[in-house]
PDB file of C-alpha atoms in Angstrom:
ATOM      1  CA  SER D   1     -95.785   5.732  21.430  1.00 66.00           C
ATOM      2  CA  GLN D   2     -98.478   3.027  20.717  1.00 69.00           C
ATOM      3  CA  LYS D   3     -99.041   0.853  23.564  1.00 80.00           C
ATOM      4  CA  ILE D   4    -101.437  -1.644  23.891  1.00 87.00           C
ATOM      5  CA  GLU D   5    -101.321  -3.392  27.875  1.00 89.00           C
ATOM      6  CA  GLN D   6    -103.556  -6.322  28.807  1.00 90.00           C
ATOM      7  CA  ASN D   7    -104.542  -6.211  32.326  1.00 76.00           C
ATOM      8  CA  SER D   8    -102.190  -9.570  33.821  1.00 75.00           C
ATOM      9  CA  GLU D   9     -99.970 -12.163  32.727  1.00 80.00           C
ATOM     10  CA  ALA D  10    -102.445 -14.758  34.869  1.00 89.00           C
ATOM     11  CA  LEU D  11    -105.499 -14.466  35.871  1.00 92.00           C
ATOM     12  CA  ASN D  12    -106.563 -17.205  38.369  1.00 94.00           C
ATOM     13  CA  ILE D  13    -110.521 -17.959  38.537  1.00 95.00           C
ATOM     14  CA  GLN D  14    -113.168 -20.434  39.684  1.00 96.00           C
ATOM     15  CA  GLU D  15    -114.698 -22.330  37.692  1.00 97.00           C
ATOM     16  CA  GLY D  16    -119.025 -20.835  37.114  1.00 97.00           C
ATOM     17  CA  LYS D  17    -117.243 -17.832  37.924  1.00 97.00           C
ATOM     18  CA  THR D  18    -117.392 -14.711  35.305  1.00 97.00           C
ATOM     19  CA  ALA D  19    -113.895 -14.218  33.999  1.00 96.00           C
ATOM     20  CA  THR D  20    -112.763 -10.729  33.082  1.00 96.00           C
ATOM     21  CA  LEU D  21    -109.640  -9.275  31.191  1.00 96.00           C
ATOM     22  CA  THR D  22    -108.617  -6.485  29.903  1.00 96.00           C
ATOM     23  CA  CYS D  23    -106.599  -4.705  27.453  1.00 95.00           C
ATOM     24  CA  ASN D  24    -106.105  -0.828  27.380  1.00 93.00           C
ATOM     25  CA  TYR D  25    -104.151   1.264  24.668  1.00 90.00           C
ATOM     26  CA  THR D  26    -102.663   4.321  24.121  1.00 85.00           C
ATOM     27  CA  ASN D  27    -102.454   6.644  20.910  1.00 78.00           C
ATOM     28  CA  TYR D  28    -104.456   4.556  18.834  1.00 75.00           C
ATOM     29  CA  SER D  29    -107.519   5.347  16.692  1.00 77.00           C
ATOM     30  CA  PRO D  30    -108.614   1.737  16.344  1.00 77.00           C
ATOM     31  CA  ALA D  31    -111.240   1.277  13.909  1.00 76.00           C
ATOM     32  CA  TYR D  32    -111.816  -1.997  15.356  1.00 84.00           C
ATOM     33  CA  LEU D  33    -110.246  -4.593  17.796  1.00 88.00           C
ATOM     34  CA  GLN D  34    -110.796  -8.745  18.144  1.00 91.00           C
ATOM     35  CA  TRP D  35    -109.974 -11.386  20.918  1.00 95.00           C
ATOM     36  CA  TYR D  36    -108.116 -13.919  19.926  1.00 96.00           C
ATOM     37  CA  ARG D  37    -107.480 -17.573  22.355  1.00 97.00           C
ATOM     38  CA  GLN D  38    -104.214 -19.407  21.855  1.00 95.00           C
ATOM     39  CA  ASP D  39    -102.968 -22.795  23.629  1.00 94.00           C
ATOM     40  CA  PRO D  40     -99.937 -23.857  24.343  1.00 89.00           C
ATOM     41  CA  GLY D  41     -97.997 -24.693  21.353  1.00 84.00           C
ATOM     42  CA  ARG D  42    -100.756 -23.444  19.428  1.00 89.00           C
ATOM     43  CA  GLY D  43    -101.318 -20.543  16.668  1.00 92.00           C
ATOM     44  CA  PRO D  44    -104.276 -18.103  18.517  1.00 94.00           C
ATOM     45  CA  VAL D  45    -107.330 -18.186  17.367  1.00 94.00           C
ATOM     46  CA  PHE D  46    -110.140 -15.405  16.060  1.00 93.00           C
ATOM     47  CA  LEU D  47    -113.209 -15.019  18.726  1.00 95.00           C
ATOM     48  CA  LEU D  48    -114.527 -11.943  17.856  1.00 94.00           C
ATOM     49  CA  LEU D  49    -114.787  -8.590  16.702  1.00 91.00           C
ATOM     50  CA  ILE D  50    -115.811  -4.891  17.678  1.00 91.00           C
ATOM     51  CA  ARG D  51    -115.708  -2.147  15.309  1.00 87.00           C
ATOM     52  CA  GLU D  52    -115.462   1.190  17.584  1.00 85.00           C
ATOM     53  CA  ASN D  53    -118.968   2.367  16.456  1.00 87.00           C
ATOM     54  CA  GLU D  54    -120.322  -1.314  18.918  1.00 90.00           C
ATOM     55  CA  LYS D  55    -119.887  -0.726  22.383  1.00 89.00           C
ATOM     56  CA  GLU D  56    -121.015  -4.521  23.210  1.00 95.00           C
ATOM     57  CA  LYS D  57    -120.944  -7.799  21.443  1.00 94.00           C
ATOM     58  CA  ARG D  58    -121.736 -10.794  22.196  1.00 95.00           C
ATOM     59  CA  LYS D  59    -121.249 -14.536  21.540  1.00 93.00           C
ATOM     60  CA  GLU D  60    -122.178 -17.560  23.771  1.00 95.00           C
ATOM     61  CA  ARG D  61    -120.883 -17.115  26.999  1.00 97.00           C
ATOM     62  CA  LEU D  62    -118.673 -14.512  25.264  1.00 97.00           C
ATOM     63  CA  LYS D  63    -118.723 -10.739  26.113  1.00 97.00           C
ATOM     64  CA  VAL D  64    -116.746  -7.898  24.908  1.00 97.00           C
ATOM     65  CA  THR D  65    -116.742  -4.487  25.448  1.00 95.00           C
ATOM     66  CA  PHE D  66    -115.498  -1.790  23.879  1.00 92.00           C
ATOM     67  CA  ASP D  67    -114.960   1.541  24.976  1.00 90.00           C
ATOM     68  CA  THR D  68    -112.670   4.351  22.888  1.00 87.00           C
ATOM     69  CA  THR D  69    -113.304   7.067  25.826  1.00 89.00           C
ATOM     70  CA  LEU D  70    -111.525   4.868  27.591  1.00 91.00           C
ATOM     71  CA  LYS D  71    -109.593   2.760  25.557  1.00 91.00           C
ATOM     72  CA  GLN D  72    -110.356  -0.325  27.056  1.00 92.00           C
ATOM     73  CA  SER D  73    -111.780  -3.774  25.725  1.00 94.00           C
ATOM     74  CA  LEU D  74    -113.337  -5.671  28.497  1.00 96.00           C
ATOM     75  CA  PHE D  75    -113.517  -9.598  27.705  1.00 97.00           C
ATOM     76  CA  HIS D  76    -116.136 -11.432  29.890  1.00 97.00           C
ATOM     77  CA  ILE D  77    -116.081 -14.610  29.941  1.00 97.00           C
ATOM     78  CA  THR D  78    -119.536 -16.353  31.836  1.00 97.00           C
ATOM     79  CA  ALA D  79    -120.146 -19.859  33.841  1.00 97.00           C
ATOM     80  CA  SER D  80    -116.413 -20.039  33.014  1.00 97.00           C
ATOM     81  CA  GLN D  81    -114.866 -23.585  32.068  1.00 97.00           C
ATOM     82  CA  PRO D  82    -111.768 -25.550  33.237  1.00 97.00           C
ATOM     83  CA  ALA D  83    -111.536 -26.089  29.075  1.00 97.00           C
ATOM     84  CA  ASP D  84    -111.704 -21.790  28.439  1.00 97.00           C
ATOM     85  CA  SER D  85    -108.075 -22.134  30.317  1.00 97.00           C
ATOM     86  CA  ALA D  86    -105.823 -20.354  27.695  1.00 97.00           C
ATOM     87  CA  THR D  87    -104.002 -17.178  26.691  1.00 95.00           C
ATOM     88  CA  TYR D  88    -106.306 -14.736  25.756  1.00 97.00           C
ATOM     89  CA  LEU D  89    -104.819 -12.073  23.105  1.00 95.00           C
ATOM     90  CA  CYS D  90    -106.557  -8.496  22.138  1.00 94.00           C
ATOM     91  CA  ALA D  91    -105.461  -7.241  18.931  1.00 91.00           C
ATOM     92  CA  LEU D  92    -105.955  -3.819  17.866  1.00 86.00           C
ATOM     93  CA  PHE D  93    -106.822  -2.853  13.753  1.00 79.00           C
ATOM     94  CA  SER D  94    -106.762   1.691  12.764  1.00 72.00           C
ATOM     95  CA  GLY D  95    -106.364   0.594   9.259  1.00 63.00           C
ATOM     96  CA  GLY D  96    -103.881  -0.339   6.797  1.00 58.00           C
ATOM     97  CA  TYR D  97    -101.780  -4.021   7.478  1.00 55.00           C
ATOM     98  CA  GLN D  98     -99.501  -2.567   8.716  1.00 54.00           C
ATOM     99  CA  LYS D  99    -101.470  -1.528  11.738  1.00 63.00           C
ATOM    100  CA  VAL D 100    -102.757  -4.557  13.358  1.00 76.00           C
ATOM    101  CA  THR D 101    -101.315  -4.815  16.504  1.00 84.00           C
ATOM    102  CA  PHE D 102    -101.185  -7.566  19.634  1.00 89.00           C
ATOM    103  CA  GLY D 103    -100.688  -7.627  22.853  1.00 91.00           C
ATOM    104  CA  THR D 104     -98.831  -9.842  24.897  1.00 90.00           C
ATOM    105  CA  GLY D 105    -102.423 -11.677  26.579  1.00 93.00           C
ATOM    106  CA  THR D 106    -103.260 -12.299  29.457  1.00 95.00           C
ATOM    107  CA  LYS D 107    -103.218 -16.097  30.569  1.00 95.00           C
ATOM    108  CA  LEU D 108    -106.539 -17.659  31.919  1.00 96.00           C
ATOM    109  CA  GLN D 109    -106.695 -20.732  34.135  1.00 96.00           C
ATOM    110  CA  VAL D 110    -109.978 -21.675  35.217  1.00 97.00           C
ATOM    111  CA  ILE D 111    -110.071 -23.819  38.838  1.00 96.00           C
ATOM    112  CA  PRO D 112    -112.217 -26.338  38.671  1.00 93.00           C
TER     113      PRO D 112
ATOM    114  CA  GLU W   1    -108.401 -26.980  12.395  1.00 68.00           C
ATOM    115  CA  THR W   2    -108.536 -23.715  11.212  1.00 73.00           C
ATOM    116  CA  GLY W   3    -107.235 -24.380   7.431  1.00 93.00           C
ATOM    117  CA  VAL W   4    -103.966 -23.244   8.215  1.00 96.00           C
ATOM    118  CA  THR W   5    -100.602 -25.174   8.439  1.00 96.00           C
ATOM    119  CA  GLN W   6     -98.022 -25.294   8.701  1.00 97.00           C
ATOM    120  CA  THR W   7     -94.241 -27.057   8.430  1.00 97.00           C
ATOM    121  CA  PRO W   8     -92.289 -28.519   9.996  1.00 97.00           C
ATOM    122  CA  ARG W   9     -93.944 -28.581  13.549  1.00 95.00           C
ATOM    123  CA  HIS W  10     -90.261 -28.174  15.620  1.00 96.00           C
ATOM    124  CA  LEU W  11     -87.046 -26.842  14.006  1.00 95.00           C
ATOM    125  CA  VAL W  12     -83.373 -26.937  15.003  1.00 95.00           C
ATOM    126  CA  MET W  13     -80.665 -25.193  13.860  1.00 91.00           C
ATOM    127  CA  GLY W  14     -77.425 -24.044  13.703  1.00 88.00           C
ATOM    128  CA  MET W  15     -76.246 -20.533  12.416  1.00 86.00           C
ATOM    129  CA  THR W  16     -74.580 -21.157   9.706  1.00 86.00           C
ATOM    130  CA  ASN W  17     -77.492 -23.972   8.212  1.00 87.00           C
ATOM    131  CA  LYS W  18     -79.642 -22.677   5.367  1.00 93.00           C
ATOM    132  CA  LYS W  19     -83.453 -23.767   6.575  1.00 94.00           C
ATOM    133  CA  SER W  20     -87.337 -23.123   5.134  1.00 97.00           C
ATOM    134  CA  LEU W  21     -90.385 -23.211   6.504  1.00 97.00           C
ATOM    135  CA  LYS W  22     -93.507 -23.595   4.751  1.00 98.00           C
ATOM    136  CA  CYS W  23     -97.019 -22.850   4.746  1.00 98.00           C
ATOM    137  CA  GLU W  24     -99.712 -23.730   3.289  1.00 97.00           C
ATOM    138  CA  GLN W  25    -104.018 -21.572   3.284  1.00 97.00           C
ATOM    139  CA  HIS W  26    -107.324 -23.761   2.240  1.00 95.00           C
ATOM    140  CA  LEU W  27    -109.399 -20.845   2.663  1.00 94.00           C
ATOM    141  CA  GLY W  28    -109.327 -18.910  -0.944  1.00 94.00           C
ATOM    142  CA  HIS W  29    -107.470 -16.039   0.855  1.00 93.00           C
ATOM    143  CA  ASN W  30    -105.541 -13.458  -0.616  1.00 91.00           C
ATOM    144  CA  ALA W  31    -103.196 -12.221   2.217  1.00 90.00           C
ATOM    145  CA  MET W  32    -100.826 -14.067   3.822  1.00 93.00           C
ATOM    146  CA  TYR W  33     -98.591 -13.050   6.982  1.00 92.00           C
ATOM    147  CA  TRP W  34     -96.058 -14.155   8.861  1.00 94.00           C
ATOM    148  CA  TYR W  35     -95.326 -13.125  12.436  1.00 94.00           C
ATOM    149  CA  LYS W  36     -92.926 -13.477  15.167  1.00 95.00           C
ATOM    150  CA  GLN W  37     -93.603 -14.692  18.622  1.00 94.00           C
ATOM    151  CA  SER W  38     -90.921 -14.623  21.497  1.00 92.00           C
ATOM    152  CA  ALA W  39     -91.900 -15.616  25.345  1.00 86.00           C
ATOM    153  CA  LYS W  40     -93.796 -13.372  27.168  1.00 81.00           C
ATOM    154  CA  LYS W  41     -93.849 -10.244  23.880  1.00 87.00           C
ATOM    155  CA  PRO W  42     -96.376  -9.893  21.730  1.00 89.00           C
ATOM    156  CA  LEU W  43     -97.178 -10.988  18.285  1.00 91.00           C
ATOM    157  CA  GLU W  44     -94.697  -9.145  15.855  1.00 89.00           C
ATOM    158  CA  LEU W  45     -95.532  -8.576  12.370  1.00 88.00           C
ATOM    159  CA  MET W  46     -92.451  -9.217  10.159  1.00 92.00           C
ATOM    160  CA  PHE W  47     -93.987  -9.874   6.507  1.00 91.00           C
ATOM    161  CA  VAL W  48     -97.532  -9.327   4.935  1.00 89.00           C
ATOM    162  CA  TYR W  49     -98.267 -10.350   1.406  1.00 90.00           C
ATOM    163  CA  SER W  50    -101.120  -9.385  -0.883  1.00 85.00           C
ATOM    164  CA  LEU W  51    -102.418 -11.159  -3.988  1.00 82.00           C
ATOM    165  CA  GLU W  52     -98.927 -12.366  -4.038  1.00 79.00           C
ATOM    166  CA  GLU W  53     -97.147  -9.129  -3.835  1.00 81.00           C
ATOM    167  CA  ARG W  54     -95.482  -7.605  -0.463  1.00 81.00           C
ATOM    168  CA  VAL W  55     -96.813  -5.276   1.170  1.00 77.00           C
ATOM    169  CA  GLU W  56     -95.287  -4.960   3.889  1.00 71.00           C
ATOM    170  CA  ASN W  57     -91.713  -5.419   5.571  1.00 70.00           C
ATOM    171  CA  ASN W  58     -90.748  -4.924   9.215  1.00 71.00           C
ATOM    172  CA  SER W  59     -87.454  -3.833   9.228  1.00 83.00           C
ATOM    173  CA  VAL W  60     -86.774  -7.548   9.647  1.00 91.00           C
ATOM    174  CA  PRO W  61     -83.003  -8.311   9.383  1.00 92.00           C
ATOM    175  CA  SER W  62     -82.551 -10.085   5.432  1.00 92.00           C
ATOM    176  CA  ARG W  63     -81.442 -13.200   7.113  1.00 94.00           C
ATOM    177  CA  PHE W  64     -85.192 -13.928   7.286  1.00 95.00           C
ATOM    178  CA  SER W  65     -86.359 -14.044   3.190  1.00 94.00           C
ATOM    179  CA  PRO W  66     -89.628 -14.483   2.173  1.00 95.00           C
ATOM    180  CA  GLU W  67     -91.471 -16.072  -0.634  1.00 95.00           C
ATOM    181  CA  CYS W  68     -94.733 -15.797  -1.393  1.00 94.00           C
ATOM    182  CA  PRO W  69     -95.466 -18.293  -5.606  1.00 94.00           C
ATOM    183  CA  ASN W  70     -98.841 -18.018  -5.107  1.00 92.00           C
ATOM    184  CA  SER W  71    -101.870 -17.068  -3.239  1.00 90.00           C
ATOM    185  CA  SER W  72    -102.150 -20.442  -0.617  1.00 95.00           C
ATOM    186  CA  HIS W  73     -98.618 -20.956  -0.849  1.00 97.00           C
ATOM    187  CA  LEU W  74     -96.083 -19.272   1.596  1.00 97.00           C
ATOM    188  CA  PHE W  75     -92.086 -19.753   2.758  1.00 97.00           C
ATOM    189  CA  LEU W  76     -89.479 -18.066   4.938  1.00 97.00           C
ATOM    190  CA  HIS W  77     -86.112 -18.949   4.039  1.00 97.00           C
ATOM    191  CA  LEU W  78     -83.544 -19.543   6.956  1.00 95.00           C
ATOM    192  CA  HIS W  79     -79.965 -18.757   6.267  1.00 93.00           C
ATOM    193  CA  THR W  80     -77.243 -17.738   9.506  1.00 92.00           C
ATOM    194  CA  LEU W  81     -79.572 -17.208  11.959  1.00 93.00           C
ATOM    195  CA  GLN W  82     -78.894 -16.049  15.706  1.00 93.00           C
ATOM    196  CA  PRO W  83     -79.632 -17.475  18.817  1.00 93.00           C
ATOM    197  CA  GLU W  84     -82.152 -15.002  19.574  1.00 93.00           C
ATOM    198  CA  ASP W  85     -84.091 -15.896  16.223  1.00 95.00           C
ATOM    199  CA  SER W  86     -85.639 -18.922  18.648  1.00 96.00           C
ATOM    200  CA  ALA W  87     -88.638 -18.235  19.013  1.00 96.00           C
ATOM    201  CA  LEU W  88     -92.694 -19.080  17.169  1.00 96.00           C
ATOM    202  CA  TYR W  89     -93.089 -18.337  13.865  1.00 97.00           C
ATOM    203  CA  LEU W  90     -96.379 -18.500  12.969  1.00 97.00           C
ATOM    204  CA  CYS W  91     -98.531 -17.557   9.450  1.00 97.00           C
ATOM    205  CA  ALA W  92    -101.768 -16.054   9.138  1.00 94.00           C
ATOM    206  CA  SER W  93    -103.855 -15.886   6.413  1.00 93.00           C
ATOM    207  CA  SER W  94    -106.828 -13.461   5.918  1.00 90.00           C
ATOM    208  CA  GLN W  95    -109.627 -13.174   3.287  1.00 87.00           C
ATOM    209  CA  GLU W  96    -107.981  -9.169   2.646  1.00 76.00           C
ATOM    210  CA  ALA W  97    -105.073  -7.139   4.221  1.00 72.00           C
ATOM    211  CA  SER W  98    -106.515  -3.507   3.559  1.00 68.00           C
ATOM    212  CA  GLY W  99    -107.466  -2.617   7.474  1.00 63.00           C
ATOM    213  CA  GLY W 100    -110.686  -3.698   7.373  1.00 65.00           C
ATOM    214  CA  ALA W 101    -112.753  -6.570   8.821  1.00 64.00           C
ATOM    215  CA  ARG W 102    -112.008  -8.867   6.400  1.00 67.00           C
ATOM    216  CA  ASP W 103    -108.374  -8.928   7.429  1.00 75.00           C
ATOM    217  CA  THR W 104    -109.082 -11.172  10.409  1.00 83.00           C
ATOM    218  CA  GLN W 105    -106.511 -13.441  10.940  1.00 86.00           C
ATOM    219  CA  TYR W 106    -106.494 -17.160  10.324  1.00 92.00           C
ATOM    220  CA  PHE W 107    -103.016 -18.852  11.886  1.00 95.00           C
ATOM    221  CA  GLY W 108    -101.501 -21.841  11.565  1.00 96.00           C
ATOM    222  CA  PRO W 109    -100.125 -24.165  14.354  1.00 95.00           C
ATOM    223  CA  GLY W 110     -96.594 -22.714  13.885  1.00 96.00           C
ATOM    224  CA  THR W 111     -93.616 -24.135  14.132  1.00 97.00           C
ATOM    225  CA  ARG W 112     -91.184 -23.475  16.844  1.00 96.00           C
ATOM    226  CA  LEU W 113     -87.694 -22.831  15.507  1.00 96.00           C
ATOM    227  CA  THR W 114     -84.587 -23.278  17.991  1.00 95.00           C
ATOM    228  CA  VAL W 115     -81.405 -21.905  17.023  1.00 94.00           C
ATOM    229  CA  LEU W 116     -78.478 -23.207  18.431  1.00 91.00           C
TER     230      LEU W 116
END
């Protein structure tokens, strides 16, 4: 069956360090993958999209990689700040609206 | 703000009540979605509307009834819910619902539903 796993429920990191979050999937052939940020009591907010033929995407302090051989995406936040503390969700789009699937998320805590 | 609003933000209802959740998008999108988010579970896609036509219903119990009167508004009518239906209900919209990059979801803040 299709499955998405995000490396851990929670990740604590010191301010200024690089946070790395992992999204692994099985039994998918995603056309592209997205990362969202969700704050408590709020809806997810779209951050980045990466297509299957792209290896890396950057936006300011954010970087996403996509390895379709390993079936894995890594999400990096460089020079992390306490304001980056939130839950980060990965979502796979494998064609057709019914194929949008979200991971359970990783809760990131950046410690001052 | 994402351009998607939801009301009410919080709702407490008994199992015999009937209530409705409302969603409005101000982005000019053609597709709208209802998701359910429970603690420690991934977002569950419930319904998808594209150009006001329902195009997906993911085996959702009939006690949840969606309505999309136009491309900017989406409702979720609730009746005879169960306590396990307590969750955060999220509305989202996208430019399209075609399986492409234009399906990027823009979410509302959600309605926190508690069923007693």
